[in-house]
Amino acid sequence: MCAQVMLAEDDRRQAEALRRYLAAEGHEATVVHDGEAALRQARQQPFDLLVLDVMLPGLDGMQVCRILRQESDVLMLMLTARSSEDDLLRGLDLGADDYMTKPFSPRELVARIRTLLRRVRTTGQDSPVHRVGRLTVDEPRHTVTAGGVPVDCTAGEFAILAAMTRQPGRVFTRGQLLEHTRGVERESTERTIDVHVMNLRRKIELNPRRPQQLLTVYGVGYKLSPGAP
């Protein structure tokens, strides 16, 4: 699974160590050391994934993420020394696909990149039918089945499931899920998302009290997992 990766990291020693690990994994990594260079390089060259340090000089990683997300759907992984909930939520709300908190080992980063790339290349995002574990969402027919059993969903519930089955494993903040319901619900709030998730668990989980697919990521939001085999 060879990929074109841009690594934006101002610590040159760490950047070189990460580049070597990525190369050993079979990836081709382009290294930049500030926000302006990251923005310029990402616009000039098609990358499969961007690794952005939050504390870049010039434009910081959050600013680069916000600008590029308006222009592209490229995968973005944020590296941050800030472990507060607000910082993590801000990065995800700006469009980051995942985050890692420093310190971490190069092997951890390579493993996370591998997971992100696999997620995109195996979900079949161009297909209107998404299958995750025992869950199937057919967008054109507006149908949902869990273990082959039809599931009745409200418009808001369907919008949430459709978004999450397109990117299984991705952590969605409540704000991001709220955006997906905007076209079908006029007065939704983040609390509405919690209610939708609670109702969806009753409909798709074998045991709603111990969910195995629609999981809470505490302090951040929700993600959809393939669940138990």
XYZ file of C-alpha atoms in Angstrom, residues 39-116:
78
model
C 0.140 24.812 1.833
C 2.178 25.441 -1.308
C 3.358 21.834 -1.630
C -0.109 20.375 -1.036
C -1.496 22.525 -3.829
C 1.284 21.620 -6.263
C 1.426 17.855 -5.779
C -1.351 15.275 -5.370
C -0.870 13.523 -2.025
C -2.731 10.578 -0.536
C -2.250 11.857 3.005
C -0.968 14.923 4.830
C 0.662 14.765 8.265
C 0.450 18.223 9.845
C 2.117 19.319 13.068
C -0.204 21.765 14.827
C 2.680 24.004 15.956
C 4.129 24.843 12.542
C 5.772 28.264 12.194
C 4.003 30.800 10.027
C 0.626 29.260 9.284
C 0.001 26.699 11.995
C -1.267 23.216 11.268
C -4.861 24.120 12.147
C -4.849 26.975 9.626
C -3.355 24.757 6.932
C -5.988 22.098 7.650
C -8.839 24.608 7.455
C -7.666 26.078 4.148
C -6.954 22.755 2.457
C -10.182 21.134 3.625
C -12.076 23.795 1.685
C -10.143 22.781 -1.435
C -9.643 19.027 -1.118
C -10.801 15.767 0.481
C -7.224 14.574 1.046
C -6.634 12.642 4.275
C -5.143 14.778 7.057
C -3.561 13.533 10.269
C -2.764 16.134 12.928
C 0.210 15.882 15.295
C -0.197 17.837 18.511
C 1.486 18.277 21.852
C -1.794 19.682 23.141
C -3.926 16.988 24.695
C -6.896 19.116 25.794
C -10.348 18.151 24.579
C -10.912 21.592 23.020
C -7.794 21.314 20.849
C -8.712 17.834 19.634
C -12.280 18.860 18.864
C -11.112 21.951 17.009
C -8.860 19.901 14.753
C -11.597 17.420 13.925
C -14.135 20.172 13.340
C -11.746 21.829 10.881
C -11.717 18.630 8.851
C -8.820 16.542 10.162
C -9.395 12.804 9.764
C -7.416 11.784 12.826
C -4.932 13.072 15.381
C -1.986 11.854 17.429
C -0.760 13.373 20.665
C 2.984 13.748 21.195
C 5.128 12.022 22.257
C 4.674 8.954 20.045
C 6.982 6.512 18.332
C 7.540 6.527 14.551
C 6.097 3.006 14.490
C 2.848 4.318 16.014
C 2.585 6.994 13.338
C 3.221 4.528 10.513
C 0.566 2.203 11.937
C -1.960 5.049 12.136
C -1.207 6.088 8.555
C -1.642 2.510 7.420
C -5.048 2.389 9.094
C -6.193 5.666 7.518
